[in-house]
Amino acid sequence: MRTKLLLLLICVCSLSLSDLYAQRVMQDVVYLKNGSRIRGIVIEFVPSKGVKIETSDGSLFVFKEAEIERIVREQSPERGALGGSTLDRGGYLGLSLGISASPSLEQLGGRIDLVDFGYLLHKNIGLSAKVGASVYEVSSVSINGVPQYDDARLILGRVLAGGLFSFSTGKHGRIELKPMIGLGWASVTKVATSSAMFAWEAGAQYRLHLGRSTDLMTGLSYSGLGEFTDFALTLGFAFRLR
């Protein structure tokens, strides 16, 4: 009789521990059409209306059915707390256009970033890269101390890489900081082109999620290339990477 009671007690304890472990390692995940995912516990679900989910830090998020791609139950990540609005991993690849202002040239110009790339390796940390140029109309300019006199176009090209520090502002966007270094060149049309020079950039941007795979980007940066420095204000579009 005692043996049977002991076996019954062991079974009950095992089931309780298994259920407790399952609750600890499993969580609800709401995948949104804008590419984000929310981890936590679904506390309310109303068909044709929406869902309410609570994250581990006690935050409550409510989403309409039209915003939701799917809801699943998954094993929690090995690192970090449950919950939170994150993209976990992923990135973007885009193109930006804008205006630039050079204190060293005392002129306004244009800015184009043909490649604007970022990829998250962790919740808030990743890598960034950029290939772009600023363009100014000049009457006279010096490159590496050598005067170049001509009514021509000055092009400051850059190839940069560095870090990405990304922070969610909710389900619709992210604020990101991008310190980068690399190489660049200064070219005056039909006159001269410099050799490669050290280049750097400190930038910040906001990415607004327009849909499941596209973002609108607005950015502000301060860049240096040899003796030239400039500010740039840009606007562009990006495709999100998985």
Short mmCIF file of C-alpha atoms in Angstrom, two decimals:
data_model
loop_
_atom_site.label_atom_id
_atom_site.label_comp_id
_atom_site.label_asym_id
_atom_site.label_seq_id
_atom_site.Cartn_x
_atom_site.Cartn_y
_atom_site.Cartn_z
CA MET A 1 0.00 0.00 0.00
CA ARG A 2 2.80 2.41 0.92
CA THR A 3 4.58 1.56 -2.33
CA LYS A 4 1.49 2.45 -4.36
CA LEU A 5 1.07 5.74 -2.50
CA LEU A 6 4.75 6.55 -3.05
CA LEU A 7 4.48 5.82 -6.79
CA LEU A 8 1.34 7.95 -7.01
CA LEU A 9 3.10 10.81 -5.22
CA ILE A 10 6.08 10.56 -7.57
CA CYS A 11 3.79 10.65 -10.62
CA VAL A 12 1.93 13.72 -9.32
CA CYS A 13 5.21 15.52 -8.54
CA SER A 14 6.64 14.62 -11.94
CA LEU A 15 3.57 15.94 -13.75
CA SER A 16 3.66 19.14 -11.71
CA LEU A 17 7.35 19.70 -12.40
CA SER A 18 6.87 18.96 -16.10
CA ASP A 19 4.02 21.45 -16.29
CA LEU A 20 6.07 24.05 -14.40
CA TYR A 21 9.04 23.50 -16.71
CA ALA A 22 6.85 23.75 -19.79
CA GLN A 23 5.43 27.03 -18.55
CA ARG A 24 8.96 28.29 -17.92
CA VAL A 25 10.41 27.44 -21.32
CA MET A 26 7.33 27.92 -23.53
CA GLN A 27 5.77 31.26 -24.41
CA ASP A 28 3.22 32.80 -26.75
CA VAL A 29 4.64 34.65 -29.74
CA VAL A 30 2.57 37.12 -31.76
CA TYR A 31 4.01 37.67 -35.25
CA LEU A 32 2.96 40.99 -36.76
CA LYS A 33 2.61 41.86 -40.42
CA ASN A 34 5.17 44.66 -40.04
CA GLY A 35 7.87 42.08 -39.23
CA SER A 36 7.96 42.50 -35.45
CA ARG A 37 7.28 39.76 -32.93
CA ILE A 38 6.04 40.04 -29.36
CA ARG A 39 6.89 37.35 -26.79
CA GLY A 40 4.91 36.79 -23.59
CA ILE A 41 1.57 35.36 -22.46
CA VAL A 42 -1.68 35.92 -24.34
CA ILE A 43 -4.19 36.95 -21.68
CA GLU A 44 -7.11 37.79 -23.95
CA PHE A 45 -8.06 36.72 -27.45
CA VAL A 46 -11.27 37.77 -29.18
CA PRO A 47 -11.79 36.30 -32.69
CA SER A 48 -12.30 38.95 -35.41
CA LYS A 49 -11.18 41.66 -32.96
CA GLY A 50 -7.69 41.13 -31.61
CA VAL A 51 -5.37 39.92 -28.91
CA LYS A 52 -3.87 41.22 -25.67
CA ILE A 53 -0.43 39.91 -24.66
CA GLU A 54 1.56 40.52 -21.48
CA THR A 55 5.39 40.49 -21.62
CA SER A 56 7.69 39.41 -18.81
CA ASP A 57 8.24 42.99 -17.66
CA GLY A 58 4.49 43.45 -17.15
CA SER A 59 3.90 45.51 -20.30
CA LEU A 60 0.59 44.98 -22.08
CA PHE A 61 0.24 45.14 -25.86
CA VAL A 62 -3.04 45.08 -27.76
CA PHE A 63 -3.15 44.30 -31.47
CA LYS A 64 -6.01 44.27 -33.92
CA GLU A 65 -6.62 41.17 -36.00
CA ALA A 66 -5.60 43.05 -39.17
CA GLU A 67 -2.12 43.65 -37.69
CA ILE A 68 -1.47 39.99 -36.83
CA GLU A 69 0.17 37.49 -39.13
CA ARG A 70 -0.01 34.51 -36.76
CA ILE A 71 0.11 33.48 -33.10
CA VAL A 72 2.17 30.47 -32.05
CA ARG A 73 3.59 28.90 -28.91
CA GLU A 74 7.37 28.53 -28.98
CA GLN A 75 10.26 27.65 -26.74
CA SER A 76 11.69 30.75 -25.11
CA PRO A 77 15.12 32.02 -26.22
CA GLU A 78 18.10 30.60 -24.35
CA ARG A 79 19.30 34.10 -23.50
CA GLY A 80 17.44 37.10 -22.22
CA ALA A 81 14.12 37.49 -20.50
CA LEU A 82 10.85 36.45 -21.98
CA GLY A 83 8.77 39.05 -23.70
CA GLY A 84 9.54 42.43 -25.11
CA SER A 85 8.93 43.86 -28.53
CA THR A 86 11.91 42.76 -30.57
CA LEU A 87 13.03 41.81 -33.99
CA ASP A 88 15.48 39.35 -32.32
CA ARG A 89 17.55 39.16 -35.45
CA GLY A 90 17.13 40.80 -38.80
CA GLY A 91 18.10 43.93 -40.63
CA TYR A 92 17.46 46.20 -43.57
CA LEU A 93 18.92 47.23 -46.93
CA GLY A 94 17.97 50.58 -48.36
CA LEU A 95 18.72 53.72 -50.35
CA SER A 96 18.56 57.32 -49.16
CA LEU A 97 18.63 60.81 -50.67
CA GLY A 98 18.92 64.17 -48.99
CA ILE A 99 20.68 67.48 -48.52
CA SER A 100 24.11 68.13 -47.06
CA ALA A 101 25.82 71.18 -45.59
CA SER A 102 29.59 71.51 -45.32
CA PRO A 103 31.03 73.89 -42.68
CA SER A 104 34.46 73.55 -44.28
CA LEU A 105 33.12 74.52 -47.73
CA GLU A 106 30.38 76.84 -46.44
CA GLN A 107 28.02 75.40 -49.03
CA LEU A 108 24.89 73.34 -49.39
CA GLY A 109 24.91 70.23 -51.52
CA GLY A 110 23.21 66.92 -52.11
CA ARG A 111 23.64 63.53 -50.49
CA ILE A 112 23.01 60.04 -51.85
CA ASP A 113 23.55 56.74 -50.03
CA LEU A 114 23.37 53.99 -52.63
CA VAL A 115 23.78 51.28 -49.99
CA ASP A 116 22.45 51.74 -46.45
CA PHE A 117 22.70 48.46 -44.57
CA GLY A 118 22.14 47.28 -41.02
CA TYR A 119 21.77 43.88 -39.36
CA LEU A 120 20.95 43.04 -35.75
CA LEU A 121 23.08 40.33 -34.16
CA HIS A 122 21.27 40.73 -30.85
CA LYS A 123 18.16 42.49 -29.61
CA ASN A 124 19.78 45.96 -29.73
CA ILE A 125 23.26 45.49 -31.20
CA GLY A 126 24.41 44.82 -34.74
CA LEU A 127 26.50 45.89 -37.71
CA SER A 128 26.01 48.70 -40.22
CA ALA A 129 27.53 49.72 -43.55
CA LYS A 130 27.08 52.51 -46.05
CA VAL A 131 28.26 53.45 -49.53
CA GLY A 132 27.47 57.01 -50.51
CA ALA A 133 28.61 60.46 -51.53
CA SER A 134 28.01 64.16 -50.98
CA VAL A 135 28.03 66.47 -54.01
CA TYR A 136 28.80 70.22 -54.04
CA GLU A 137 29.04 72.83 -56.80
CA VAL A 138 32.32 74.70 -56.19
CA SER A 139 34.24 77.55 -57.81
CA SER A 140 37.50 76.77 -56.00
CA VAL A 141 38.64 74.10 -53.59
CA SER A 142 41.84 72.51 -52.25
CA ILE A 143 42.42 68.78 -52.07
CA ASN A 144 45.18 67.70 -49.71
CA GLY A 145 46.41 71.31 -49.67
CA VAL A 146 46.62 71.58 -53.48
CA PRO A 147 44.32 74.32 -54.90
CA GLN A 148 41.91 73.25 -57.62
CA TYR A 149 40.30 76.23 -59.38
CA ASP A 150 37.37 75.47 -61.60
CA ASP A 151 33.63 75.90 -61.71
CA ALA A 152 33.07 72.21 -61.20
CA ARG A 153 31.46 69.58 -59.04
CA LEU A 154 33.12 68.29 -55.87
CA ILE A 155 32.23 64.70 -54.95
CA LEU A 156 33.03 63.33 -51.50
CA GLY A 157 32.62 59.55 -51.71
CA ARG A 158 32.70 57.17 -48.76
CA VAL A 159 32.66 53.44 -48.00
CA LEU A 160 31.91 52.94 -44.29
CA ALA A 161 31.25 50.16 -41.79
CA GLY A 162 30.65 50.07 -38.05
CA GLY A 163 28.22 49.35 -35.27
CA LEU A 164 24.44 49.50 -35.05
CA PHE A 165 22.61 50.30 -31.82
CA SER A 166 18.88 49.82 -32.36
CA PHE A 167 16.02 50.51 -29.94
CA SER A 168 12.35 49.74 -30.47
CA THR A 169 9.85 52.59 -30.15
CA GLY A 170 6.92 50.19 -30.11
CA LYS A 171 5.36 48.09 -32.81
CA HIS A 172 5.85 50.63 -35.60
CA GLY A 173 9.51 51.68 -35.61
CA ARG A 174 13.05 51.81 -34.28
CA ILE A 175 15.57 54.53 -33.38
CA GLU A 176 19.14 53.63 -34.37
CA LEU A 177 22.66 55.00 -33.81
CA LYS A 178 25.39 54.19 -36.34
CA PRO A 179 29.05 55.09 -35.64
CA MET A 180 31.13 54.10 -38.68
CA ILE A 181 34.64 54.43 -40.10
CA GLY A 182 36.12 53.62 -43.49
CA LEU A 183 37.78 55.07 -46.57
CA GLY A 184 36.80 57.79 -48.99
CA TRP A 185 37.97 60.07 -51.77
CA ALA A 186 37.46 63.65 -52.93
CA SER A 187 37.02 64.30 -56.64
CA VAL A 188 36.64 67.55 -58.60
CA THR A 189 35.02 66.79 -61.94
CA LYS A 190 37.55 66.88 -64.83
CA VAL A 191 40.26 68.26 -62.56
CA ALA A 192 41.59 65.95 -59.87
CA THR A 193 40.83 62.95 -57.70
CA SER A 194 42.50 62.38 -54.34
CA SER A 195 43.97 59.14 -53.12
CA ALA A 196 42.05 57.18 -50.47
CA MET A 197 41.56 59.06 -47.20
CA PHE A 198 40.27 58.12 -43.77
CA ALA A 199 36.53 58.70 -43.40
CA TRP A 200 34.16 58.59 -40.46
CA GLU A 201 30.50 59.20 -39.72
CA ALA A 202 28.30 59.52 -36.64
CA GLY A 203 24.67 59.02 -37.57
CA ALA A 204 21.20 58.55 -36.13
CA GLN A 205 18.05 57.44 -37.91
CA TYR A 206 14.44 56.48 -37.37
CA ARG A 207 12.93 53.55 -39.28
CA LEU A 208 9.16 53.54 -39.59
CA HIS A 209 7.66 50.15 -40.49
CA LEU A 210 5.34 50.78 -43.43
CA GLY A 211 4.38 47.17 -43.98
CA ARG A 212 5.49 43.63 -43.60
CA SER A 213 8.83 44.13 -45.38
CA THR A 214 9.37 47.84 -46.05
CA ASP A 215 10.57 50.78 -43.96
CA LEU A 216 10.66 54.54 -44.33
CA MET A 217 14.00 55.92 -43.06
CA THR A 218 14.88 59.43 -41.90
CA GLY A 219 18.47 60.12 -40.89
CA LEU A 220 20.80 62.80 -39.59
CA SER A 221 24.58 62.39 -39.78
CA TYR A 222 27.86 64.25 -39.31
CA SER A 223 30.71 63.01 -41.51
CA GLY A 224 34.40 63.66 -42.02
CA LEU A 225 36.72 62.99 -44.97
CA GLY A 226 40.24 64.41 -44.80
CA GLU A 227 39.86 68.17 -44.32
CA PHE A 228 36.17 68.09 -45.33
CA THR A 229 33.25 67.76 -42.92
CA ASP A 230 29.53 67.88 -43.58
CA PHE A 231 26.09 67.33 -42.10
CA ALA A 232 23.41 65.41 -43.98
CA LEU A 233 19.65 65.07 -43.61
CA THR A 234 18.27 62.13 -45.59
CA LEU A 235 15.06 60.32 -46.42
CA GLY A 236 14.88 56.85 -47.93
CA PHE A 237 13.26 53.44 -48.16
CA ALA A 238 14.53 50.04 -47.07
CA PHE A 239 13.60 46.39 -47.36
CA ARG A 240 13.78 44.41 -44.13
CA LEU A 241 16.00 41.34 -44.04
CA ARG A 242 15.27 38.16 -42.08
#
